[in-house]
Coordinates of C-alpha atoms in Angstrom, one line a residue:
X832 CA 23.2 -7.0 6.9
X833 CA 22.8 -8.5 10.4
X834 CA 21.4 -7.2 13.0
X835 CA 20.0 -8.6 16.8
X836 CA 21.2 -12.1 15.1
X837 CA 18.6 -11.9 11.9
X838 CA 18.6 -10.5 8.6
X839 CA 17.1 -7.7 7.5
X840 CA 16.2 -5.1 5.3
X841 CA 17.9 -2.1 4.4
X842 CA 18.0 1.2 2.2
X843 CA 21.7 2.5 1.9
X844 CA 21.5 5.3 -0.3
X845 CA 19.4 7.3 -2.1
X846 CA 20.0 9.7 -5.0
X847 CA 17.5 12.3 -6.6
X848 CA 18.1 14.2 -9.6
X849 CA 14.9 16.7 -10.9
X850 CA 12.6 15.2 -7.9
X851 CA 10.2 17.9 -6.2
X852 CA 12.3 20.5 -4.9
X853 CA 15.5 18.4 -5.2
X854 CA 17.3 19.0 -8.0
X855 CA 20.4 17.0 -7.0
X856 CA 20.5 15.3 -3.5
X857 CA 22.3 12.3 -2.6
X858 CA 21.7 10.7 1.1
X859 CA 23.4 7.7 2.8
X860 CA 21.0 6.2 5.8
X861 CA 21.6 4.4 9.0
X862 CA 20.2 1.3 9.3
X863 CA 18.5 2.3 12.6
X864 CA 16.5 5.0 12.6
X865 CA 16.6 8.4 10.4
X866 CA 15.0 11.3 11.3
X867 CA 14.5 14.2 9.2
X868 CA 13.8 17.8 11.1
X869 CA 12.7 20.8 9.6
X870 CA 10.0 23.7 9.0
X871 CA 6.9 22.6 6.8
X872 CA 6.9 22.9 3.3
X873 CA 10.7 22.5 2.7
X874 CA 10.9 18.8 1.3
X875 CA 10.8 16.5 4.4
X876 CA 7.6 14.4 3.4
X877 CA 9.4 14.4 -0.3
X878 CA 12.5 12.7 1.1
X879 CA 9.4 9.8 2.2
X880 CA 8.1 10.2 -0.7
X881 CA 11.0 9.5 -3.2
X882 CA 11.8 6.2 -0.8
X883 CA 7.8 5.0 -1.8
X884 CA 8.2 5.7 -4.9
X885 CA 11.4 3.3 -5.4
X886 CA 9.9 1.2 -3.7
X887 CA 6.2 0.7 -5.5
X888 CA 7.0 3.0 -8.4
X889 CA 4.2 5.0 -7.6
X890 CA 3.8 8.6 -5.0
X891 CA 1.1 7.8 -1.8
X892 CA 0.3 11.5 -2.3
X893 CA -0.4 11.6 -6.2
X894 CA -1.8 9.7 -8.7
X895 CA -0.1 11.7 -11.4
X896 CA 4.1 11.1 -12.1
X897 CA 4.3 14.7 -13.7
X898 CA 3.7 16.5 -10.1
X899 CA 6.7 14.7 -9.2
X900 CA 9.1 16.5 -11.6
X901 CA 10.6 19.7 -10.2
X902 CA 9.4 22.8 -11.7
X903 CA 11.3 23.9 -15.3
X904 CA 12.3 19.9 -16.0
X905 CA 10.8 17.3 -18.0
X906 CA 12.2 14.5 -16.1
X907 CA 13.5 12.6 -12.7
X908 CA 15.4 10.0 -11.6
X909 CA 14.8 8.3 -8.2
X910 CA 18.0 6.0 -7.9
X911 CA 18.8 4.0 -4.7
X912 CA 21.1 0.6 -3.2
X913 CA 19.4 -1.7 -1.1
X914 CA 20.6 -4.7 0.6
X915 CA 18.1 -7.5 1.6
X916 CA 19.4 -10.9 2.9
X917 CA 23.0 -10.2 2.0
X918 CA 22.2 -9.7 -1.3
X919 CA 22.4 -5.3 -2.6
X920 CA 20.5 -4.5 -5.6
X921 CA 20.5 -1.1 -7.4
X922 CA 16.8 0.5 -8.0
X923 CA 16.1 2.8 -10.2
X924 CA 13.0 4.9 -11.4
X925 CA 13.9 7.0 -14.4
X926 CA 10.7 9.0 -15.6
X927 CA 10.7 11.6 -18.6
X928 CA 7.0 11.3 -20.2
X929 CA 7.0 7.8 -19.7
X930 CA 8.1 5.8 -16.3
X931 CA 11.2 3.6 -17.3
X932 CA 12.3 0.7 -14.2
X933 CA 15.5 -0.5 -13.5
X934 CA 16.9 -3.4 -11.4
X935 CA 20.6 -3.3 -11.2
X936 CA 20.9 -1.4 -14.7
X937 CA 18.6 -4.0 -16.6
X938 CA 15.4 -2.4 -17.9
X939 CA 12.1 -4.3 -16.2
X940 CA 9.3 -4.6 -18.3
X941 CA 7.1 -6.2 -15.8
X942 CA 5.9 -4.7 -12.3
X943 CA 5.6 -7.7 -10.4
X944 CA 9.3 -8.6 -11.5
X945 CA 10.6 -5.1 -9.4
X946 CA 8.3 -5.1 -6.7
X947 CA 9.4 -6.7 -3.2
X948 CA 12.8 -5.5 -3.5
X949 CA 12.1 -2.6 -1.4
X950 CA 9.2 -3.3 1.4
X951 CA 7.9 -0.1 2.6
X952 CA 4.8 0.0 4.8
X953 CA 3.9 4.2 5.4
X954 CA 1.9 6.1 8.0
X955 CA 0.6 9.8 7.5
X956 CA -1.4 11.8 8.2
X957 CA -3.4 11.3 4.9
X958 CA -3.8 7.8 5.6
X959 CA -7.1 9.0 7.8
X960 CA -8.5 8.6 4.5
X961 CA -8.7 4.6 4.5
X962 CA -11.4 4.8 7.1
X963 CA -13.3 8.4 5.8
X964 CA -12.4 7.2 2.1
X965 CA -14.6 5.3 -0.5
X966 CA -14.2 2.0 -1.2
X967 CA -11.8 2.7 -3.8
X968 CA -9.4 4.0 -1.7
X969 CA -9.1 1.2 0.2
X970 CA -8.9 -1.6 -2.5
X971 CA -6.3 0.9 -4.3
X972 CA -4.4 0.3 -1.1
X973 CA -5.2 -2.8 -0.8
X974 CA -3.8 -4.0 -3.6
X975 CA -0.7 -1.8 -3.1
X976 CA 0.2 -3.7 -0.1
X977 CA -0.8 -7.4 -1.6
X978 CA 1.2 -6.8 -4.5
X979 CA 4.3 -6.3 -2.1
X980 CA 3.8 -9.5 -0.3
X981 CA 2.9 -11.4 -3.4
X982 CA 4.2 -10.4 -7.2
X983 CA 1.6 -13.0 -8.7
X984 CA -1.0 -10.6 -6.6
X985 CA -0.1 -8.0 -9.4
X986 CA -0.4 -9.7 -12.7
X987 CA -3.5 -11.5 -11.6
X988 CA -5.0 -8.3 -10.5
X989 CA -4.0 -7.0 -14.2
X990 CA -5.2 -10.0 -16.1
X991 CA -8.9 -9.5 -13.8
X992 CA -9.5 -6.0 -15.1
X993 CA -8.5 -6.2 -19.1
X994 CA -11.0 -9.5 -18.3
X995 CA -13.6 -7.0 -16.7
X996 CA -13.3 -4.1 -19.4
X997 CA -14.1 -6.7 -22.4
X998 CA -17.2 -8.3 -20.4
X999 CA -18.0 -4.4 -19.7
X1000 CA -17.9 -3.9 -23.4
X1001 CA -19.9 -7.2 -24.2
X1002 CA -22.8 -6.1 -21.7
X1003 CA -22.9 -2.1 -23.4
X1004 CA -23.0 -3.6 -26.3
X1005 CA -26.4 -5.7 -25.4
X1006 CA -27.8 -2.5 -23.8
X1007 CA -27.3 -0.6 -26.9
X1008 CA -28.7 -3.6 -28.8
X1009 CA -25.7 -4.7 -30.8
X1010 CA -24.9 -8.2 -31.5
X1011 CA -22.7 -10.3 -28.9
X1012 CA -22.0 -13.8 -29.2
X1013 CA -23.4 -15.6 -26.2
X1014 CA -20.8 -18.8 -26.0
X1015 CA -18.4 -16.1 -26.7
X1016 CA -19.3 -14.0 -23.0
X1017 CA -19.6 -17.7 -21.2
X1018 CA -16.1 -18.1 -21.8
X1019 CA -15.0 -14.5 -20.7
X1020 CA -17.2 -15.2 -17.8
X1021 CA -15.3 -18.1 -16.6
X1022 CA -11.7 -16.8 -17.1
X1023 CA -12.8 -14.1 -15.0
X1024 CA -14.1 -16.1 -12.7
X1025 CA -10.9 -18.0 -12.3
X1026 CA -9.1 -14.5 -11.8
X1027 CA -11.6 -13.6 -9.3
X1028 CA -11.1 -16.9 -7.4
X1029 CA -7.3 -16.2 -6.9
X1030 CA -7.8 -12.2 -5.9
X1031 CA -10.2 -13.0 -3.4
X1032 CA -8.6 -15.7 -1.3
X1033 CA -5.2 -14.0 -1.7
X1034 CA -7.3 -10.6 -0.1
X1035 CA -9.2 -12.7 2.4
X1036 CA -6.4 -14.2 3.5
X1037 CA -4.2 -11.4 3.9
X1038 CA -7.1 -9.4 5.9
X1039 CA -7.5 -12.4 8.4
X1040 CA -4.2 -12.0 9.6
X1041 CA -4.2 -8.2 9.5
X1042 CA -7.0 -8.3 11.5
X1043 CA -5.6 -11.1 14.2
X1044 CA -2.2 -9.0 14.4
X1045 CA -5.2 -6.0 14.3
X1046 CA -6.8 -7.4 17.4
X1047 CA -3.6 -8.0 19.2
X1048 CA -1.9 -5.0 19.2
X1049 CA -5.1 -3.0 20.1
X1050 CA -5.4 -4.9 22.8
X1051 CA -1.9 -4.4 24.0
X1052 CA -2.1 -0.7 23.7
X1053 CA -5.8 0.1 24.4
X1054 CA -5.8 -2.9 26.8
X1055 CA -9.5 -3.7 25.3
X1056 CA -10.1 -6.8 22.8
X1057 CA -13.0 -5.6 20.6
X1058 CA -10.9 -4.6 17.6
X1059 CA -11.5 -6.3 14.2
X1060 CA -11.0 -5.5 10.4
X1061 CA -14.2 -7.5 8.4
X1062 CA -13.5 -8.0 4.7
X1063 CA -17.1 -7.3 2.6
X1064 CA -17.5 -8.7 -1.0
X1065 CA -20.2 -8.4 -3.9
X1066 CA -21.3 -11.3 -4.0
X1067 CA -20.9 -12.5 -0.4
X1068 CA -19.0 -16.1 0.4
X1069 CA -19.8 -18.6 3.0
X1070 CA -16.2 -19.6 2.6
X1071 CA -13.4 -18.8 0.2
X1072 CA -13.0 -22.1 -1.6
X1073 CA -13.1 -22.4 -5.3
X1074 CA -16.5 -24.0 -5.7
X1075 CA -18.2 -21.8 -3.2
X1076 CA -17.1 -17.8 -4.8
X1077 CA -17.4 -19.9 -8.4
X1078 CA -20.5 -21.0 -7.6
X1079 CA -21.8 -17.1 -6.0
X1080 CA -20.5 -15.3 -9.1
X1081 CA -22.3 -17.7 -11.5
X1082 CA -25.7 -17.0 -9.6
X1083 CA -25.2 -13.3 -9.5
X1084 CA -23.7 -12.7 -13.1
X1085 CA -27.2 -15.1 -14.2
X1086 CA -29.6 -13.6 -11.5
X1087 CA -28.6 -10.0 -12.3
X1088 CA -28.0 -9.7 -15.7
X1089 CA -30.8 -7.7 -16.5
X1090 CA -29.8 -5.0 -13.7
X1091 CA -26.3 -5.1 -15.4
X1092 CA -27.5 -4.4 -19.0
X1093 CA -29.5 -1.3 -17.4
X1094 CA -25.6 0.1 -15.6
X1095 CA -23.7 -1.4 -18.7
X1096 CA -21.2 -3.1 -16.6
X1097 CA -20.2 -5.8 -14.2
X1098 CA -21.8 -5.1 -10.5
X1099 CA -20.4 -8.0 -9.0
X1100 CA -16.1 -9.0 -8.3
X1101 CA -13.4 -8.3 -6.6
X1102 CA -13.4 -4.4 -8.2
X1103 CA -16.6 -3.9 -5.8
X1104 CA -14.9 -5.1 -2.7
X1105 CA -14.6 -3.4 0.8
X1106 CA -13.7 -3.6 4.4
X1107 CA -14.1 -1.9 7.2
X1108 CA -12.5 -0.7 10.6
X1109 CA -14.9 -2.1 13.7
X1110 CA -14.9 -1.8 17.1
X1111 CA -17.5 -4.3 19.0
X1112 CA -18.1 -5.3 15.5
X1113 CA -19.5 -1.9 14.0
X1114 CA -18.0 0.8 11.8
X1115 CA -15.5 3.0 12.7
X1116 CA -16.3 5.2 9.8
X1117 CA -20.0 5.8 11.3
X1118 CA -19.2 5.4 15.0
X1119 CA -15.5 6.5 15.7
X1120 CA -14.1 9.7 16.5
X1121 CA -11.0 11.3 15.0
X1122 CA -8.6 10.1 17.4
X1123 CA -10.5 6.3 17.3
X1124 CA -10.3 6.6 13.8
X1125 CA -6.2 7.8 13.6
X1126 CA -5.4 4.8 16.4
X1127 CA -7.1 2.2 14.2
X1128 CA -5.0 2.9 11.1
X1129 CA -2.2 3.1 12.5
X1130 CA -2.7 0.1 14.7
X1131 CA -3.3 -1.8 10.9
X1132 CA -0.3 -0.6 9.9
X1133 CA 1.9 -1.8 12.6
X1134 CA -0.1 -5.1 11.9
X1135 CA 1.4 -5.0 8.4
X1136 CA 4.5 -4.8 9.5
X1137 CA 4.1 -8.2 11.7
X1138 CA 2.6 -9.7 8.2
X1139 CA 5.4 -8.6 6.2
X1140 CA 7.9 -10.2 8.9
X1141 CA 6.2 -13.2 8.8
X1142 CA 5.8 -13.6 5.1
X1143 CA 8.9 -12.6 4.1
X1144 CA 11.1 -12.8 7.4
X1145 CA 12.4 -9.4 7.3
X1146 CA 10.4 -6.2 8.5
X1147 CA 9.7 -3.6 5.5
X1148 CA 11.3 -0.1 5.8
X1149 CA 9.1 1.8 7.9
X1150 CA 8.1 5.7 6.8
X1151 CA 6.3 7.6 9.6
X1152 CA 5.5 11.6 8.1
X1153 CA 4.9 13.6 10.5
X1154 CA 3.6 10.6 13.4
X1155 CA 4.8 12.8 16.6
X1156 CA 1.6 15.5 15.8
X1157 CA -1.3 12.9 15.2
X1158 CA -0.6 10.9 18.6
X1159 CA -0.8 12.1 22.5
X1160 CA 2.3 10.6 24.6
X1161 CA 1.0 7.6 25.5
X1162 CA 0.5 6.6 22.2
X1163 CA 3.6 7.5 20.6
X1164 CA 5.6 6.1 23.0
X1165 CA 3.6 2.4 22.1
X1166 CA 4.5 3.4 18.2
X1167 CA 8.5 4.0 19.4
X1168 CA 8.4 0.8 21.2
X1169 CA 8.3 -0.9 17.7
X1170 CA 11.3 0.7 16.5
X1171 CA 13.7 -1.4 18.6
X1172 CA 13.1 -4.3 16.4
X1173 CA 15.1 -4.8 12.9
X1174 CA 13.0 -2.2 11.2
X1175 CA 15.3 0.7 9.2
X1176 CA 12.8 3.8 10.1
X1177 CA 12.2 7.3 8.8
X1178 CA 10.8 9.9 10.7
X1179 CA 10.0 13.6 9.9
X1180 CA 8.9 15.7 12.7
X1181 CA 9.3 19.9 13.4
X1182 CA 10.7 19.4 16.5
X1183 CA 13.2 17.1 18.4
X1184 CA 11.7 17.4 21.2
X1185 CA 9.1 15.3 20.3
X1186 CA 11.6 12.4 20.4
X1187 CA 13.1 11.1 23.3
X1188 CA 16.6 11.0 24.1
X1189 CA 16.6 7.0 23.6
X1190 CA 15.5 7.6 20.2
X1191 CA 18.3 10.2 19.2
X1192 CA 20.9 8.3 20.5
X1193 CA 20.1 5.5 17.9
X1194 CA 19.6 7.7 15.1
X1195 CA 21.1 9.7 12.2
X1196 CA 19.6 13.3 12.4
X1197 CA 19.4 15.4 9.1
X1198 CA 18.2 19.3 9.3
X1199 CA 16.4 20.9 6.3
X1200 CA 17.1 24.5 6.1
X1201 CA 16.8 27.2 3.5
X1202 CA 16.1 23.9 1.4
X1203 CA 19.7 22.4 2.0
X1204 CA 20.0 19.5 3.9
X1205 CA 22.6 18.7 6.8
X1206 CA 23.5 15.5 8.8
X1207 CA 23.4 16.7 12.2

């Protein structure tokens, strides 16, 4: 597809079968903007949903596939055409007890081999939650993103915790006084080192530029330059070379063995990583208010976007549930502004009016109602 002179990416179709409150719904999409209209609670976020889920194999509102399965099945498919760079590529999510992938009817045995076909980046309400959150939340996202940018992200990520459950068994084993070789956890130690080494510069690098686009855009729209995301890691790095974080997980596996034996497993890594959302350098999740806090999210998300254009020279498809009740005019009109580039976007809102005439004009409108759906 070409659009403005560039090429970029697009979802054509979609087709759900068994899928929350779907049982059989097929939907063709502009490559504009889409906007979906409706009362609460009759499927609109679930229409964003399904397109994140085809994406990432995996729901933003759910940790658990079986909640995705309409009520009285045992299964859904999620099935949908996309065309990136010229090239269209049929996804597929087929899930019945266990999650089966497809790229153009070949099964996928590997993740990182299906990701990046479909870029999504999403903003919801929900996503207040990566400031209020624990840590977890954010590295879970975190690597959710990476993984997007990077398929080597994914496996590396994999290969760091099946590393990090066996040195966890090694050190309960010492603290329950069973027999571990020692030369035997040295060399566990240093593969996970090396996994470590390539998790953390891929993360550090990725926050430096989220935080430079970050700045940027807060300044644009806030006019005030005193925005920053700061990446925090267990052990800390004066850099993110090799030698340096080899050298710092050394000294704190060695200096801090004793504490680790006590927990019975690994204190230190990428798995206890963190960052935060600052203005003038100091924690939004302490300092900010509500509306300080919703601005900064969604300013890192539209930073994203700018990443994922630069890595990959197309925008991702951008999913915005329910964005016209979390943001005063001012704001929402700055968010809009970023829908004239080459970005397909899907909107749910309640009301039309929230969106301006400029915005309907570009758009294909559908209208959920008595749970049927209708391109207005």
């Amino acid at each position: 597809k070409i659009k403005n002179g560039g090429m970029f990416l697009v979802l054509n179709t979609i087709k759900l079968v068994n899928y929350r409150n779907y049982e059989n719904l097929l939907l063709s999409f502009s490559e504009n903007i889409n906007i979906i209209v409706g009362n609460n609670a009759l499927g609109k976020t679930n229409i964003l949903e399904s397109i994140y889920v085809l994406a990432l194999t995996k729901s933003f509102r759910t940790s658990n596939d079986i909640n995705l399965v309409q009520k009285g099945y045992d299964r859904f498919i999620i099935e949908g055409n996309v065309t990136k760079n010229n090239f269209t590529d049929n996804l597929k999510i087929n899930y019945s007890k266990n999650k089966n992938v497809y790229l153009n009817d070949k099964k996928v045995n590997k993740l990182s081999d299906y990701l990046s076909h479909l870029n999504v980046i999403v903003f919801s309400p929900d996503d207040l939650e990566l400031i209020k959150g624990y840590p977890d939340v954010r590295r879970k996202y975190l690597n959710t993103e990476i993984s997007q940018l990077y398929p080597i992200y994914c496996k590396n990520l994999s290969e760091y915790n099946k590393l990090l459950k066996m040195r966890n068994d090694c050190i309960r084993k010492i603290k329950f006084n069973e027999y571990v070789d020692q030369s035997y956890l040295s060399v566990l130690e240093s593969y996970l080192i090396d996994k470590a080494i390539n998790i953390y510069k891929v993360r550090n690098k990725y926050l430096n530029k989220i935080s430079l686009y970050s700045k940027e855009i807060y300044k644009n729209t806030m006019l005030k330059d005193n925005f920053n995301i700061r990446y925090r890691t267990q052990p800390y790095f004066e850099e993110f070379s090799d030698d340096c974080i080899r050298k710092n997980m050394k000294k704190a596996f060695l200096n801090n063995f004793k504490e680790e034996i006590k927990y019975g497993s690994t204190l230190f890594g990428p798995h206890k990583d963190d960052f935060d959302f600052c203005l003038d350098d100091e924690n939004l999740k302490i300092i900010g208010s509500q509306s300080q806090q919703k601005l900064a999210v969604l300013v890192f998300k539209l930073a994203e976007i700018e990443l994922f254009k630069l890595q990959l020279d197309d925008y991702p498809v951008l999913l915005l549930d329910d964005i016209f009740s979390e943001l005063d005019d001012t704001r929402k009109n700055n968010v809009l502004s970023y829908l004239k580039k080459n970005i397909q976007t899907f909107i749910t809102t309640t009301d039309l009016t929230n969106v301006s005439d400029d915005i309907k004009n570009d758009s294909k409108i559908f209208n959920i109602n008595n749970h049927e759906i209708t391109e207005i």
